[in-house]
Amino acid sequence: MELKNNMRSQVLIDALPYIQKYHDKIVVVKYGGNAMTNNELKDAVMNDIVLLSMVGIKVVLVHGGGPEINAMLKRVGKESKFICGLRYTDEETIDIVKMVLCGKVNKELVSALQMHGGKALGLCGCDGQMIVAQKLTGEVDLGYVGDIKKITTKPIIDALNNGYVPIISTVGIGEDGQSYNINADTAASRIAACLRAENLILMTDIVGLLEDKDDESTLIPTVNVSEVPYLKNKGIISGGMIPKIDCCVEAVRRGVRKTSIIDGRIPHSILIELLTNEGIGTQFI
Amino acid sequence: MELKNNMRSQVLIDALPYIQKYHDKIVVVKYGGNAMTNNELKDAVMNDIVLLSMVGIKVVLVHGGGPEINAMLKRVGKESKFICGLRYTDEETIDIVKMVLCGKVNKELVSALQMHGGKALGLCGCDGQMIVAQKLTGEVDLGYVGDIKKITTKPIIDALNNGYVPIISTVGIGEDGQSYNINADTAASRIAACLRAENLILMTDIVGLLEDKDDESTLIPTVNVSEVPYLKNKGIISGGMIPKIDCCVEAVRRGVRKTSIIDGRIPHSILIELLTNEGIGTQFI
Amino acid sequence: MELKNNMRSQVLIDALPYIQKYHDKIVVVKYGGNAMTNNELKDAVMNDIVLLSMVGIKVVLVHGGGPEINAMLKRVGKESKFICGLRYTDEETIDIVKMVLCGKVNKELVSALQMHGGKALGLCGCDGQMIVAQKLTGEVDLGYVGDIKKITTKPIIDALNNGYVPIISTVGIGEDGQSYNINADTAASRIAACLRAENLILMTDIVGLLEDKDDESTLIPTVNVSEVPYLKNKGIISGGMIPKIDCCVEAVRRGVRKTSIIDGRIPHSILIELLTNEGIGTQFI
Amino acid sequence: MELKNNMRSQVLIDALPYIQKYHDKIVVVKYGGNAMTNNELKDAVMNDIVLLSMVGIKVVLVHGGGPEINAMLKRVGKESKFICGLRYTDEETIDIVKMVLCGKVNKELVSALQMHGGKALGLCGCDGQMIVAQKLTGEVDLGYVGDIKKITTKPIIDALNNGYVPIISTVGIGEDGQSYNINADTAASRIAACLRAENLILMTDIVGLLEDKDDESTLIPTVNVSEVPYLKNKGIISGGMIPKIDCCVEAVRRGVRKTSIIDGRIPHSILIELLTNEGIGTQFI
Amino acid sequence: MELKNNMRSQVLIDALPYIQKYHDKIVVVKYGGNAMTNNELKDAVMNDIVLLSMVGIKVVLVHGGGPEINAMLKRVGKESKFICGLRYTDEETIDIVKMVLCGKVNKELVSALQMHGGKALGLCGCDGQMIVAQKLTGEVDLGYVGDIKKITTKPIIDALNNGYVPIISTVGIGEDGQSYNINADTAASRIAACLRAENLILMTDIVGLLEDKDDESTLIPTVNVSEVPYLKNKGIISGGMIPKIDCCVEAVRRGVRKTSIIDGRIPHSILIELLTNEGIGTQFI
Amino acid sequence: MELKNNMRSQVLIDALPYIQKYHDKIVVVKYGGNAMTNNELKDAVMNDIVLLSMVGIKVVLVHGGGPEINAMLKRVGKESKFICGLRYTDEETIDIVKMVLCGKVNKELVSALQMHGGKALGLCGCDGQMIVAQKLTGEVDLGYVGDIKKITTKPIIDALNNGYVPIISTVGIGEDGQSYNINADTAASRIAACLRAENLILMTDIVGLLEDKDDESTLIPTVNVSEVPYLKNKGIISGGMIPKIDCCVEAVRRGVRKTSIIDGRIPHSILIELLTNEGIGTQFI
């Protein structure tokens, strides 16, 4: 980039109030979507997280891995089966889920962050019994899909205190030792709440919440969580947005200062969200 | 068991000098073989480790997982290929190795230890760049089979200090971010040396080193590492025993007080080795 | 003992849940009776305490020393005088009591524990003003027999934190510097309460509380402290048992989880009480 | 500035390797010249320092104050007298120097940094006997101009550890309690050396070292300290540059990794020097 | 002094109960008047403070500097202007006040204390935003005379914890960065209250509070703060005594155990006040 | 005492350089002789030690107790038997020695110090295996008289760090658990050396070392340890002085800065020695 140095320094100085705001605070990032599959975007995310760590922000990375799970299931000749948007998870599936999330995706993220100069520790919900889960109950039986019963923050806090970025696979553990598949948005929301995070950022493949879903110029930049029921009634929050926004609302209700749904397709969307005056996507407060 | 209380207390008291000996010391256990596949033996191992932690011994568990890797490779229709006893590891294979070791075997061990009342943290060589590796060079190209370049003990020490039993998958990480398959015996040996462990225990499916390999009554209980070349010449150490015993020798040479090859097929073999006056198998000093 | 190793390891594993239960907890042992005069029993007690320390239990040993005091009084030609079971303590007597308890019994116990591999520090109620006392008032004047006014736990906590088993002679100190003879059961009970101990164990020369005092098969294993008045009314708790059981009740009321009257004549009775599923004697909860 | 967010984030990411390089390192900045008299430049310097603190760089600010001293001397009707470029400092003058440096300039800098969101502590060489001095000896008597005898880093380190940017007036203290006027460049150089600083930055009103002093395009970006004698011989280093560059050489010789003479007339010159790939002015290594 | 050693040791022993009383406690001394201008008295004060530090008393020294400010104002040809006993402080004056207090008086005290073997750190209200002030409002405009809005004790506590005697100039800092002239008695009173000091000592040039202001034999040694209104009504507290005694009352009301107005003209008046049974002057409790 | 306050404060100030000299240093006092039997002197010693603790000097008190041992032996009808000035110590005697020293003298000193406002912890050589001893070998068999084999300073350092004055009875402990009677001067000397004490003070009933033993005006105030052989040859050091002075020499040789033989019959001799410019008795350097 052919920016002159005076512009470069001005940009850094412009970021100062944001750095001061988040200094020594915890920010939980739910990583997923295109930002995870596109290599260039992935690179940008890793750079963002290392930079945030360097300027004193305590980042916790929570990730999913749906596409890689599907690919592996396919490879072993097992069909992916979804009920109401949730993966039906039989014994064979939970095994594959664990292997792909904890053994492949997680460890690749750990390596990637370290290749960019960060220090990372890969954890899953079993480690130190971080995510204690139970079978999700409901009208339909989803197999080993779990509901979070309790979050143990100690392994996360330990990792942060020891100077690592904790990278978390959301496989939960039942009190009987059974593994459960936990929705990553839900887990990120609960973890953020238990850590009393300053911010929860959900990376998605959409622009944000739109008044008119076909017109990106109708982006709603800020939603007060008390307005959510009204927005649902009006149909502005609908379909796949509902569970995601419920995670946002839940996190804010449990004490997270702010949660943001950001457009992960934009490079450095995390930096733009945290360190500029524009923000990006829709924030829930 | 219908032991009377006076016998029970006597047994506990008999263990006291051994507990005092290992108190606050690090013991590295390489877990593998039947002790890992047989459920009853596995249960006993977990109990042993929790007990050792409780009496103030710092246990580090290093595991392999050959049979599970083979099963998974077979499941995805990929043949296991071995050259001179080492797995040929192409890109597809290293992926499966990582998934099975870090995502399945490791996390199952973490859960199992916690089901027995312990606190565990699952780590692999990528986490905190614990096992930095490079391609193993030699006459034959083995693909992504790695040689250990450097051990970073910080993540292990952190885990111990935070009160966890670290459970380690021996996947290494190259300086370019490439994952490598590392022999678990070798990794355990190097980790023990870098941690200045008091003891390295290799669990195997044999009685120990036998003078006459067909006669278990010829077990050699103690070998001084300086005698190893002689024993190799005589053919007493031969075949698959060679690399395993080389790990023992290497660990002792680098400062581990003692390494033991024990018979993992005997329940509670770790306890017997550490907390009784008999020991079990062959020790190298 | 010709126990096989598999039985040995099973015994150790059987003790695991008990070790976990008391790990990092404080247990106060009032040491006295035959367990203190019989050399074999004494040996067993020392072994028990060293073992308990090793497995992470914080033991505080409180001792009396009646027989040795009597012997010394006799030796200097002074008659032991008891009123209602309490020693009449004139100036000459309190001097002998101090010398025997703090100078002889205490220091012998410190040496004995250290001969068994433990680390011990001998303390009395004067040290760091641990047991502040005042003259016991009542119908009869007992001389320098004291009532506990205040326990300063700092010297005990310091000793535990510095890695010692504190061994305590129950000589108290008045605010005017006068020494007082304090009943060891009472002192142990108050110390246990102030330390918020998990368990107070009183070693005695009886089997426990019996429904029929002539029939050991009528042992009452557990008494809820609320039942004590009823048991006194029925005469089941009577005579010399009354003050001892009052100590138990008082400790439980002030927050000790459990107190036990155990039969010190049985070797390793402390281990049996703490680390087996049988217990021994009568516990008050 | 109308920079787009993607450019903003790119600038931040471009700064990352530099932030990583200086993270947790000490950088000593000698502040003076136009950057101190021009309000806009002063503002930029304060912003730079607060930003550097936020990203984990430990900044120590050393300042002079010649123009303000001259103004005050003039105001009290005292002529400024210079011998070979050094201020002749009689008793009346050293009093004015102290008042202006420690009481006016220093405290205004403390306030200014705090107005920009930093935390600052103003110190002079007397505080905690930080700069122990003695009368400068030489051909001419310069009065209370001092030579540094010893630097006590404790007050500086304490301030850094307590979270402050230390701002230092270079008034020294003799062992007899006499105050001395110390050249700020010299003091900054010695302080940087004693703190084992990563970098010493001298802010000046020149572009840097020029091969042809009348042609700014002949800027020498890097000088190895071993080349300085040659550059002096050739007359490239001459006049007022000599003592300044001697400070650079001295600092590098005593262990500072790098010292830079930067052009303080350029806004954010410190940021450009530390956090961009261009640097600015001349660096001595 | 020709005192015999037995008398010397007796004097030391007599001081013991007072040393024990103030051990590890904070004592704030407002230094001013003759004790600050007379060299012999100044010497004695420095000795007292070093001695008090050595015996474990945490001394905080707060100073004014009226005479030196007047001298400097005169020197620059500026008239000192007082309204109702308070200095009218225009922009030029606040500049002189800062220079004299923070640059001259403060640093001379730091040097003096260190010449007597102490360790000192000079601070003013700007450092670490210790004294946040705002313009004093009232009937008359006094210019930059400030009212204390908030005391930040961190820089004082840090200095004490790092082993220094903090010496404080009472220049305050507005939230807009403006400096304010703060009355030193008021500042000492508020600082003592915020530090929860054991004692606040105001050094003056009077004997103490007299019932008959012309008769020193009518000294009132102790005043309960509740009696102050009555003493004001009776005219016993009047004139310049009123603001000083209001500071005492305010400090006691906000939690300082005792404040004393002592006669700074008596050598070692601080020692006599703190370490003898007589005290000196008038104490408010 | 009718000293005026100005003299009192002068005395305190005169002590300042001495307090500074010993601040945070360890001083070992061997307590014995008249200073221990005379109540007034004892009171003065206790006051001295509390004062020294308060001014930051770390005092360790080592005591003997010959007269009280003799009295007790007599009381139980056992004759005291001395060989070459050393007590023949049979099994009965070592028992009495322990009881008197550890149970009576030690605990009375602990109480006395606390009655004067100090905090004390009574220890003997068994506690934490502080004084490991072996049978003293020589021409004559002295029974359980011991020779010091090793000093474990941990219990002493722990006591100092926890804020107590350690008061030490010099009963040693053999590796077989046997108690030994250890000469208190010797023990004090070895303890001072192992603690790297600044000063060892031996309290005696003599004025010091005299050139003419019948003329107190010939006191030798300072002896360099290298002169001791000469002084022995000349007969100036003779008789009972020899072992005492050998302890002084030994301590200095092992690194104690200075040892002093002081006249314990003078009240506050310790204070005079440590905190005045005269000193008292003879010092060995």
mmCIF file of N, CA and C in Angstrom, chain B residues 4-5 8-9 12, chain C residues 11 14-15 18 268-280:
data_model
loop_
_atom_site.group_PDB
_atom_site.id
_atom_site.type_symbol
_atom_site.label_atom_id
_atom_site.label_comp_id
_atom_site.label_asym_id
_atom_site.label_seq_id
_atom_site.Cartn_x
_atom_site.Cartn_y
_atom_site.Cartn_z
ATOM 1 N N LYS B 4 -8.731 -57.631 55.715
ATOM 2 C CA LYS B 4 -9.042 -56.972 56.978
ATOM 3 C C LYS B 4 -8.375 -55.607 57.002
ATOM 4 N N ASN B 5 -8.934 -54.733 57.865
ATOM 5 C CA ASN B 5 -8.420 -53.375 57.951
ATOM 6 C C ASN B 5 -6.950 -53.303 58.338
ATOM 7 N N ARG B 8 -5.086 -53.790 55.284
ATOM 8 C CA ARG B 8 -5.223 -52.607 54.438
ATOM 9 C C ARG B 8 -4.271 -51.499 54.903
ATOM 10 N N SER B 9 -4.288 -51.237 56.193
ATOM 11 C CA SER B 9 -3.450 -50.131 56.665
ATOM 12 C C SER B 9 -1.977 -50.490 56.493
ATOM 13 N N LEU B 12 -0.961 -49.688 52.984
ATOM 14 C CA LEU B 12 -0.786 -48.247 52.810
ATOM 15 C C LEU B 12 0.563 -47.803 53.390
ATOM 16 N N VAL C 11 -5.706 -52.341 47.294
ATOM 17 C CA VAL C 11 -5.886 -51.637 48.573
ATOM 18 C C VAL C 11 -5.621 -50.153 48.389
ATOM 19 N N ASP C 14 -8.455 -48.642 46.599
ATOM 20 C CA ASP C 14 -9.632 -48.539 47.474
ATOM 21 C C ASP C 14 -9.552 -47.307 48.370
ATOM 22 N N ALA C 15 -8.320 -46.880 48.671
ATOM 23 C CA ALA C 15 -8.162 -45.725 49.555
ATOM 24 C C ALA C 15 -8.379 -44.415 48.820
ATOM 25 N N TYR C 18 -11.137 -41.833 49.628
ATOM 26 C CA TYR C 18 -10.959 -41.220 50.949
ATOM 27 C C TYR C 18 -9.851 -40.167 50.905
ATOM 28 N N HIS C 268 -2.834 -48.464 63.627
ATOM 29 C CA HIS C 268 -3.255 -47.714 62.438
ATOM 30 C C HIS C 268 -4.726 -47.311 62.481
ATOM 31 N N SER C 269 -5.228 -47.096 63.699
ATOM 32 C CA SER C 269 -6.646 -46.729 63.804
ATOM 33 C C SER C 269 -6.935 -45.421 63.065
ATOM 34 N N ILE C 270 -5.983 -44.509 63.001
ATOM 35 C CA ILE C 270 -6.229 -43.236 62.300
ATOM 36 C C ILE C 270 -6.415 -43.488 60.799
ATOM 37 N N LEU C 271 -5.524 -44.302 60.250
ATOM 38 C CA LEU C 271 -5.649 -44.646 58.823
ATOM 39 C C LEU C 271 -6.969 -45.330 58.534
ATOM 40 N N ILE C 272 -7.306 -46.277 59.394
ATOM 41 C CA ILE C 272 -8.550 -47.022 59.183
ATOM 42 C C ILE C 272 -9.731 -46.054 59.217
ATOM 43 N N GLU C 273 -9.702 -45.140 60.181
ATOM 44 C CA GLU C 273 -10.786 -44.160 60.303
ATOM 45 C C GLU C 273 -10.879 -43.266 59.066
ATOM 46 N N LEU C 274 -9.716 -42.790 58.600
ATOM 47 C CA LEU C 274 -9.766 -41.798 57.529
ATOM 48 C C LEU C 274 -9.796 -42.406 56.130
ATOM 49 N N LEU C 275 -9.088 -43.529 55.937
ATOM 50 C CA LEU C 275 -8.893 -43.993 54.561
ATOM 51 C C LEU C 275 -9.564 -45.321 54.216
ATOM 52 N N THR C 276 -10.464 -45.801 55.065
ATOM 53 C CA THR C 276 -11.197 -47.011 54.675
ATOM 54 C C THR C 276 -12.695 -46.748 54.789
ATOM 55 N N ASN C 277 -13.458 -47.671 54.274
ATOM 56 C CA ASN C 277 -14.908 -47.447 54.280
ATOM 57 C C ASN C 277 -15.545 -47.943 55.562
ATOM 58 N N GLU C 278 -14.745 -48.425 56.482
ATOM 59 C CA GLU C 278 -15.361 -48.945 57.703
ATOM 60 C C GLU C 278 -15.412 -47.900 58.795
ATOM 61 N N GLY C 279 -14.339 -47.138 58.911
ATOM 62 C CA GLY C 279 -14.281 -46.290 60.075
ATOM 63 C C GLY C 279 -14.095 -47.197 61.260
ATOM 64 N N ILE C 280 -14.053 -46.644 62.393
ATOM 65 C CA ILE C 280 -13.686 -47.350 63.597
ATOM 66 C C ILE C 280 -14.177 -46.470 64.728
#
